[in-house]
XYZ file of C-alpha atoms in Angstrom:
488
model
C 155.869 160.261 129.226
C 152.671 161.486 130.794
C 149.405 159.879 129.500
C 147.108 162.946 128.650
C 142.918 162.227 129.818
C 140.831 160.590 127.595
C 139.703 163.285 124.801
C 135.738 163.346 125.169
C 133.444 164.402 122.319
C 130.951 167.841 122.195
C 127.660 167.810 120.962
C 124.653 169.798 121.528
C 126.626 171.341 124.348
C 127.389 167.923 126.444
C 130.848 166.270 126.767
C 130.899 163.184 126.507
C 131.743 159.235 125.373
C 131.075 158.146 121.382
C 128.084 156.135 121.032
C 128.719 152.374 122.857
C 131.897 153.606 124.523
C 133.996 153.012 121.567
C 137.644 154.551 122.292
C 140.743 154.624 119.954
C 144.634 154.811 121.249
C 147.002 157.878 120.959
C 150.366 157.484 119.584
C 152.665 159.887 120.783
C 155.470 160.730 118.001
C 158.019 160.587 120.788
C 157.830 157.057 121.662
C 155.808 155.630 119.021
C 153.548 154.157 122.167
C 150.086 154.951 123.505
C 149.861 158.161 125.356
C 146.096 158.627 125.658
C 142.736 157.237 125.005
C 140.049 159.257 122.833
C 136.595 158.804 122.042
C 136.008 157.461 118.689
C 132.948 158.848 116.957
C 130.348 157.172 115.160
C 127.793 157.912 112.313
C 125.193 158.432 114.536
C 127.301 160.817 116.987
C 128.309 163.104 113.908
C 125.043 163.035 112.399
C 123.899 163.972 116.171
C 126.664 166.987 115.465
C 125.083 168.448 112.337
C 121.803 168.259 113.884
C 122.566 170.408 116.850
C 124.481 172.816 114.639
C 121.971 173.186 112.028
C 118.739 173.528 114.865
C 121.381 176.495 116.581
C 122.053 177.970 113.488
C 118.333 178.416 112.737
C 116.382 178.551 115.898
C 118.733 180.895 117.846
C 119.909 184.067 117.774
C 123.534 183.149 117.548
C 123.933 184.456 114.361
C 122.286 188.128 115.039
C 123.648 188.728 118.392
C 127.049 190.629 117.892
C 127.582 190.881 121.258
C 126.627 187.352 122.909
C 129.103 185.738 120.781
C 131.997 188.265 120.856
C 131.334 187.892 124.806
C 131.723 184.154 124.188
C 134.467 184.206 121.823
C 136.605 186.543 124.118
C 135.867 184.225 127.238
C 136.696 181.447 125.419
C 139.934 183.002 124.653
C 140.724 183.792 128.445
C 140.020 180.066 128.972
C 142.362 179.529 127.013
C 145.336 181.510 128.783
C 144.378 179.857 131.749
C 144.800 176.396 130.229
C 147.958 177.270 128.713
C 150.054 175.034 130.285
C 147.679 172.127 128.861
C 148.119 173.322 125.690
C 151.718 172.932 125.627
C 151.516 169.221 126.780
C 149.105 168.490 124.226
C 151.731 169.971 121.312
C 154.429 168.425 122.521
C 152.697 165.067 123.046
C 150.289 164.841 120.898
C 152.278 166.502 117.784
C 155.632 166.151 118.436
C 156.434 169.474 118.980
C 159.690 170.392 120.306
C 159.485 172.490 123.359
C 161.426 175.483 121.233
C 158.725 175.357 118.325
C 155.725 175.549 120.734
C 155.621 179.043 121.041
C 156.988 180.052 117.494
C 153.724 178.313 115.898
C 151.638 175.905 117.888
C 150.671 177.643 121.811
C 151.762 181.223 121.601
C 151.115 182.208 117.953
C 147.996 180.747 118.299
C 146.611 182.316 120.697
C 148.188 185.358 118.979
C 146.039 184.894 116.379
C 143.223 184.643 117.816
C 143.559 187.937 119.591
C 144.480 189.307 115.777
C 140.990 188.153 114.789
C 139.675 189.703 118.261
C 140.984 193.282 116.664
C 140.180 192.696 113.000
C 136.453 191.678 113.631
C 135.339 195.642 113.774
C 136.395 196.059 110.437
C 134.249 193.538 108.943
C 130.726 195.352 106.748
C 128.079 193.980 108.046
C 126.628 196.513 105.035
C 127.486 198.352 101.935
C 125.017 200.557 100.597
C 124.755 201.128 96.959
C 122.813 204.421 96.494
C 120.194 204.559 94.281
C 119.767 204.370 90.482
C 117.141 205.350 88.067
C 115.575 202.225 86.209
C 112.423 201.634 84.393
C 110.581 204.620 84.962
C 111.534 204.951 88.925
C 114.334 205.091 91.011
C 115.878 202.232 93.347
C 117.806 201.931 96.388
C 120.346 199.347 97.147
C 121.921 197.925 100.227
C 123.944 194.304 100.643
C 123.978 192.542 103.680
C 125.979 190.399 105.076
C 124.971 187.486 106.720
C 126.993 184.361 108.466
C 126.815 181.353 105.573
C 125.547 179.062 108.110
C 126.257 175.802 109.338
C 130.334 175.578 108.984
C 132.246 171.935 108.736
C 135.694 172.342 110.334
C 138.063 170.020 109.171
C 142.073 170.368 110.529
C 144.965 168.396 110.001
C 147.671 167.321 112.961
C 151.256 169.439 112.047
C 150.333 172.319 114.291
C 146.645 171.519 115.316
C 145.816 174.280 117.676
C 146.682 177.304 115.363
C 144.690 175.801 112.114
C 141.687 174.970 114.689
C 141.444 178.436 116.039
C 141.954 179.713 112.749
C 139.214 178.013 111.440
C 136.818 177.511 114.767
C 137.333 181.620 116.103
C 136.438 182.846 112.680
C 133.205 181.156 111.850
C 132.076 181.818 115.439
C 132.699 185.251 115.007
C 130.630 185.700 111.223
C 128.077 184.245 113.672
C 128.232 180.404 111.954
C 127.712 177.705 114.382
C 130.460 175.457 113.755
C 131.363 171.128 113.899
C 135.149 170.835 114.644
C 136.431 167.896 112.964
C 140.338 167.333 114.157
C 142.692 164.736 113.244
C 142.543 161.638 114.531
C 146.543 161.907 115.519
C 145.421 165.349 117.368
C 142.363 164.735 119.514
C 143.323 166.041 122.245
C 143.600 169.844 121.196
C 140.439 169.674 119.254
C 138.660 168.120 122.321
C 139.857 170.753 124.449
C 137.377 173.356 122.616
C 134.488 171.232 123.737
C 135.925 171.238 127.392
C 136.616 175.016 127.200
C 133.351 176.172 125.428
C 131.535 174.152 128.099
C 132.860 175.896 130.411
C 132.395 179.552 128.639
C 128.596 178.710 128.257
C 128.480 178.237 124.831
C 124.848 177.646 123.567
C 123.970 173.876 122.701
C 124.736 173.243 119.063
C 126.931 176.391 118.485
C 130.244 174.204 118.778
C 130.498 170.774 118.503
C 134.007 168.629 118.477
C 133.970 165.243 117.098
C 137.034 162.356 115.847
C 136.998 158.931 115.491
C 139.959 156.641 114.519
C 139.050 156.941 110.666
C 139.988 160.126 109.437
C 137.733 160.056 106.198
C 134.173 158.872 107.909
C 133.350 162.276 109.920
C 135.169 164.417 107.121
C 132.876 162.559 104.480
C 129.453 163.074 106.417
C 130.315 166.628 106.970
C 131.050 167.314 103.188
C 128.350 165.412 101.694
C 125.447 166.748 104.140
C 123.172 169.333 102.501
C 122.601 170.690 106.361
C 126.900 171.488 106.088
C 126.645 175.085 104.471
C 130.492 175.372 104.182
C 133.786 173.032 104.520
C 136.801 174.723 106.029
C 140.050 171.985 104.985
C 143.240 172.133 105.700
C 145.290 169.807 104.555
C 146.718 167.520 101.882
C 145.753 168.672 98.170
C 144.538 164.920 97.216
C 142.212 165.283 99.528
C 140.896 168.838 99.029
C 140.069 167.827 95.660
C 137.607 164.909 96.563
C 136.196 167.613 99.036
C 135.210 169.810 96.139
C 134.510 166.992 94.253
C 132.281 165.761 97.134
C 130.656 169.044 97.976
C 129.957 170.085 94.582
C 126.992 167.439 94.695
C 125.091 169.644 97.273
C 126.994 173.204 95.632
C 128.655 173.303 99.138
C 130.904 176.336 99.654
C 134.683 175.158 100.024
C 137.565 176.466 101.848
C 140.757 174.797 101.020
C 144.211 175.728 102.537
C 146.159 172.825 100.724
C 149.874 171.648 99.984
C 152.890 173.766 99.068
C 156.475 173.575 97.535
C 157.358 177.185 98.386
C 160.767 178.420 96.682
C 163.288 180.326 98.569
C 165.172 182.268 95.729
C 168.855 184.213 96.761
C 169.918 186.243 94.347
C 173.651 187.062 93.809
C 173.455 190.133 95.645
C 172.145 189.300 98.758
C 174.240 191.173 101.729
C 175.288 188.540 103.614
C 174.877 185.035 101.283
C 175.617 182.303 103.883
C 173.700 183.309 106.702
C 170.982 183.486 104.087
C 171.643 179.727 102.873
C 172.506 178.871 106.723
C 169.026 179.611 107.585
C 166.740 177.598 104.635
C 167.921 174.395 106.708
C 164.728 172.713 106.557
C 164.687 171.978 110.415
C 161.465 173.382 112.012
C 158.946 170.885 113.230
C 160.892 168.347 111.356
C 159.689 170.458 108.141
C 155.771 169.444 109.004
C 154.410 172.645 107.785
C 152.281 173.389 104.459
C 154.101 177.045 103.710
C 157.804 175.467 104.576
C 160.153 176.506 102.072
C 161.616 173.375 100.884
C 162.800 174.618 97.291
C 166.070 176.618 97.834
C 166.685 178.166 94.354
C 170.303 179.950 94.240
C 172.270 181.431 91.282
C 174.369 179.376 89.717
C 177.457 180.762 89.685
C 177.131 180.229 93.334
C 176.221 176.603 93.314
C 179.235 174.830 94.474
C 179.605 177.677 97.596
C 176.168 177.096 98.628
C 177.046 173.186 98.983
C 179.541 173.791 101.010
C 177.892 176.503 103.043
C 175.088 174.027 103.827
C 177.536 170.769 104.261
C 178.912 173.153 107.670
C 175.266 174.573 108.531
C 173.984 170.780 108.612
C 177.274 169.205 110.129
C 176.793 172.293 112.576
C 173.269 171.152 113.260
C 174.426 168.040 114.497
C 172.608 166.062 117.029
C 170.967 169.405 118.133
C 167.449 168.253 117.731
C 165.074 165.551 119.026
C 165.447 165.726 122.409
C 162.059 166.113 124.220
C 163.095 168.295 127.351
C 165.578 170.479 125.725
C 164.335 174.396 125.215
C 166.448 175.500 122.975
C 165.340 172.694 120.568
C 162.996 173.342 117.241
C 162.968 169.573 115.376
C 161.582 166.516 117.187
C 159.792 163.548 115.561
C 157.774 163.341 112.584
C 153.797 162.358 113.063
C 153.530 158.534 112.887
C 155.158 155.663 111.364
C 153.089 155.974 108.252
C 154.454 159.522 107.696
C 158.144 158.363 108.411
C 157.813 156.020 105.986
C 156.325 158.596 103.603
C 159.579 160.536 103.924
C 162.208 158.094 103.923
C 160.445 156.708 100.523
C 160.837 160.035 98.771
C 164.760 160.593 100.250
C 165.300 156.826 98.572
C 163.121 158.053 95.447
C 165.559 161.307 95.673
C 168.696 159.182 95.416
C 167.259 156.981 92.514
C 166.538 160.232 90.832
C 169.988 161.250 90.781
C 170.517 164.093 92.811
C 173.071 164.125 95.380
C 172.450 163.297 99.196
C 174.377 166.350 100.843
C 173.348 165.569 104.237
C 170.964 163.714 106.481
C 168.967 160.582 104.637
C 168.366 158.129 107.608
C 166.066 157.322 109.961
C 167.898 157.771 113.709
C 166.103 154.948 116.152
C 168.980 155.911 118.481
C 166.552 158.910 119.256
C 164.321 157.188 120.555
C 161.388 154.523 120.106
C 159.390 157.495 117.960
C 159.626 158.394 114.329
C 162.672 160.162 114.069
C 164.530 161.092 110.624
C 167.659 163.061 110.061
C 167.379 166.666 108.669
C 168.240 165.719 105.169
C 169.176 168.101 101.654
C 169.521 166.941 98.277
C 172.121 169.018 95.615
C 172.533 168.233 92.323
C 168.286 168.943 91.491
C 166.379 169.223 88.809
C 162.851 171.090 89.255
C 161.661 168.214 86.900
C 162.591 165.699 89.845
C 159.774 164.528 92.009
C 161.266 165.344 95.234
C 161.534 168.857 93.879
C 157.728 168.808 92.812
C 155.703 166.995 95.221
C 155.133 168.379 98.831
C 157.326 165.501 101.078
C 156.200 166.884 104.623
C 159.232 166.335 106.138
C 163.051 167.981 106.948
C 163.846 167.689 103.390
C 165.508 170.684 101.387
C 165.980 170.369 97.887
C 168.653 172.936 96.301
C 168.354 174.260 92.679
C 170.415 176.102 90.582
C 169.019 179.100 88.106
C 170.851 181.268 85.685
C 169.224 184.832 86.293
C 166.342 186.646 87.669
C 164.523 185.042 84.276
C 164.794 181.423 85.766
C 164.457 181.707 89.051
C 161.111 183.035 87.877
C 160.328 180.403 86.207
C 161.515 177.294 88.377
C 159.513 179.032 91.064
C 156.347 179.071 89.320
C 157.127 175.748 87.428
C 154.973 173.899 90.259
C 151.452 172.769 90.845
C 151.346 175.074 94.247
C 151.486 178.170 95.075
C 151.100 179.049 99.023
C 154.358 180.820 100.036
C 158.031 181.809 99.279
C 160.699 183.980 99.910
C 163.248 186.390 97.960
C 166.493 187.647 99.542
C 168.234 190.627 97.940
C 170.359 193.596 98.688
C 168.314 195.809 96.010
C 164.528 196.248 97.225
C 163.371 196.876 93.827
C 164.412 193.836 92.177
C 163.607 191.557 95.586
C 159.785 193.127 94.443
C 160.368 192.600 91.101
C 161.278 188.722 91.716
C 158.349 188.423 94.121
C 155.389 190.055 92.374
C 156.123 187.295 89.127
C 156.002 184.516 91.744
C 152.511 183.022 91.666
C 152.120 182.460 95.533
C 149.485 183.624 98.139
C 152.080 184.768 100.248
C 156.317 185.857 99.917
C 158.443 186.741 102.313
C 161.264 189.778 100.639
C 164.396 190.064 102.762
C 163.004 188.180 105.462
C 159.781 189.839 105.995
C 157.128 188.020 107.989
C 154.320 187.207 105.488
C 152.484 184.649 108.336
C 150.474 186.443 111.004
C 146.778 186.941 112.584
C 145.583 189.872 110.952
C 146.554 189.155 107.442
C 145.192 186.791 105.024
C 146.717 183.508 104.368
C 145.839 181.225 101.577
C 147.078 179.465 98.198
C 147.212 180.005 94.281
C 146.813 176.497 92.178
C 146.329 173.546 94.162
C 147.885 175.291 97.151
C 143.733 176.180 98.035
C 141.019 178.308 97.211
C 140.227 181.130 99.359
C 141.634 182.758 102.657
C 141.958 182.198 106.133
C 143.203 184.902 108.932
C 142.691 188.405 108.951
C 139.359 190.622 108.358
C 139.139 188.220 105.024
C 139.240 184.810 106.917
C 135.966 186.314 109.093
C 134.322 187.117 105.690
C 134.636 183.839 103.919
C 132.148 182.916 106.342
C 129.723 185.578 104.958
C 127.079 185.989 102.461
C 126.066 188.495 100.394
C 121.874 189.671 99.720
C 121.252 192.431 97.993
C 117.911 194.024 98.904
C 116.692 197.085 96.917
C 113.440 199.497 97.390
C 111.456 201.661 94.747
C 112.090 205.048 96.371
């Protein structure tokens, strides 16, 4: 497998080495083997981060001039065409992306995105005038404006690492922030690549800066805890989104949280065609690494023992089609890293000692390959009670639940500590809506509608997040709001 360049660090508009040289090794999911050096920050290289953000933030007119940074953001994004073919090396390597997921959600609907923010950014109010109002003897007039937050932490996890970074890096630059990219340390590469790419574009010094180290708390806990940070963009598990609030709350940081899910697919009984319906939850997709996956497939009942037996064919159909690293047509390769393989297989064991029923899948398949490889796997016979059917696994595991009418479904939907996505089939529109509008989620797919795109909002109810990236909305999280009114 090729061995991608060593991932250098950006600060204060230089790329370069950590502090002493220090490096840390790449695992590629594929092969569980090193594929690639990276530099491996220190405190004094992030604190050299926050510096240069906070001195561009305040000393330059990053934040003021509209057009400079639009100029920059949109040359960035040609940059980023042109490197294209880097960017699908780095998924596939880095990630473990299977060559027919890239463009579905880590390359091409990135960069889709990002052009989505490109056309939502005129709609953003820079101000909102209030008119005037008599008070006190005399009359006032009143005007908001709204102004970048500041100095913006950017925190992203490693499932699809290029879409959550440009989600997170294009919008702050555009609300005028100046930002610190923080990626995982599994995912250096595509983070570093921002650095490389900005340099390029002429970003000012300070405006973007990328750093990662081998410890993925000690960068992540400078940036929250630094009274300089002005806001924390996470992604990521809920565990630790809460110690980021808790964290920030010490300097009354502004938070952004995009967190865990447990998303519910319901089918109702009428749904026109019912086993294409249940074909298609197979929980396959980037070997089910993905926070708005629906891993909860809730079906009626009296439909139950024809659902196990639609997915018993859709999963023996399946077959070996998956986790093979040059094949196009393929969606599912490895999972992250040993630690997450473990992770999974511990909860399909924890499934079985549970008591539900191990339809398909269950074992780890070394005859893959060296990397971190596990079956796609579903579990019948559920209770929403069970754990596997409550906490967020991060894996190709699909957990299948019965309910007894619209009521339930309703209810074993919402009966869960998230709340980021979902989906309701139907063959009656009207009660799809009905079903989906009582679902507590930030986002719900009816009849296979695409709820997931650039120039919407995305985000979470419960301890799925707070607040909401993508779209005109994800641009003004990064805004505040002054009020300024005048005796007239």
């Amino acid at each position: 497998m090729t061995m991608l360049p060593e991932a250098k660090l950006y600060v204060d508009g230089t790329l370069r080495d950590a502090a002493g040289g220090r490096t840390f090794d790449v695992i590629g999911p594929w092969t569980g083997e090193v594929v690639g050096k990276a530099a491996d920050a220190s405190a004094a290289d992030v604190e050299q981060a926050i510096t240069a953000a906070r001195r561009a933030f305040d000393e330059s007119d990053w934040s003021t001039d509209v057009d400079l940074r639009v100029g920059l953001v949109k040359k960035l994004r040609q940059l980023f065409e042109e490197h294209k073919p880097r960017l699908v090396e780095l998924a596939r390597i880095e990630a473990g992306a299977a060559l027919g997921a890239v463009g579905r959600a880590h390359v091409d609907m990135a960069l889709d995105g990002w052009d989505d923010y490109l056309r939502v950014f005129p709609e953003v109010e820079w101000e909102t005038d209030y008119g005037t109002r008599e008070g006190y003897g005399f009359t006032s007039h009143r005007r908001a404006f709204h102004e970048p937050v500041g100095v913006v932490g950017a925190i992203s996890p490693w499932n699809v690492p290029l879409y959550v970074n440009v989600g997170k890096v294009v919008a702050a630059l555009l609300a005028g922030c100046t930002v610190i990219l923080k990626p995982a340390p599994n995912t250096p590469g595509m983070g570093a690549i921002f650095g490389e790419l900005a340099d390029k574009a002429g970003f000012p010094a300070g405006v973007l800066n990328v750093v990662f180290g081998s410890d993925p708390a000690e960068a992540g806990e400078m940036l929250v805890t630094d009274p300089r940070v002005d806001l924390i963009s996470f992604t990521g598990s809920t565990g630790v989104g809460k110690r980021i609030m808790e964290k920030g709350a010490q300097t009354l940081k502004r938070v952004f949280l995009e967190l865990g899910g447990k998303s519910a697919k319901i089918i109702l009984d009428d749904a026109p065609n019912f086993a294409m319906e249940v074909a298609q939850t197979m929980l396959v997709f980037h070997a089910g690494q993905g926070c708005a996956v629906q891993s909860r497939l809730l079906v009626p009942a009296s439909r139950y023992e024809e659902t196990k037996a639609i997915l018993a064919q859709a999963y023996a159909g399946f077959g070996d089609n998956w986790g093979d690293f040059d094949n196009p047509q393929q969606i599912m390769g490895p999972v992250i890293s040993q630690r997450q393989m473990d992770r999974v297989l511990s909860y399909i064991k924890l499934g079985q000692e549970e008591g539900a029923t191990l339809l398909a899948g269950g074992k780890a398949r070394p005859d893959k390959g060296s990397g971190y490889f596990i079956e796609p796997t579903v579990f019948v016979d559920v209770t929403n009670d069970m754990r596997i059917a409550q906490e967020e696994i991060f894996g190709p595991v699909l957990v299948v639940i019965p309910f007894d009418d619209d009521d339930d479904a309703v209810r074993i939907a919402n009966d869960s500590e998230y709340g980021l996505s979902g989906g309701v089939s139907s063959g009656d529109f009207e009660r799809a809506m009905s079903v989906a509008r009582r679902i507590r989620t930030g986002s719900i797919s009816v009849n296979g509608g695409m709820c997931i795109a650039g120039d919407i909002p995305f985000g979470g109810y419960k301890a799925s997040g707070v607040g909401r990236e993508w779209g005109r909305e994800g641009i003004e999280e990064h805004l505040e709001t002054k009020l300024i009114a005048w005796k007239e």
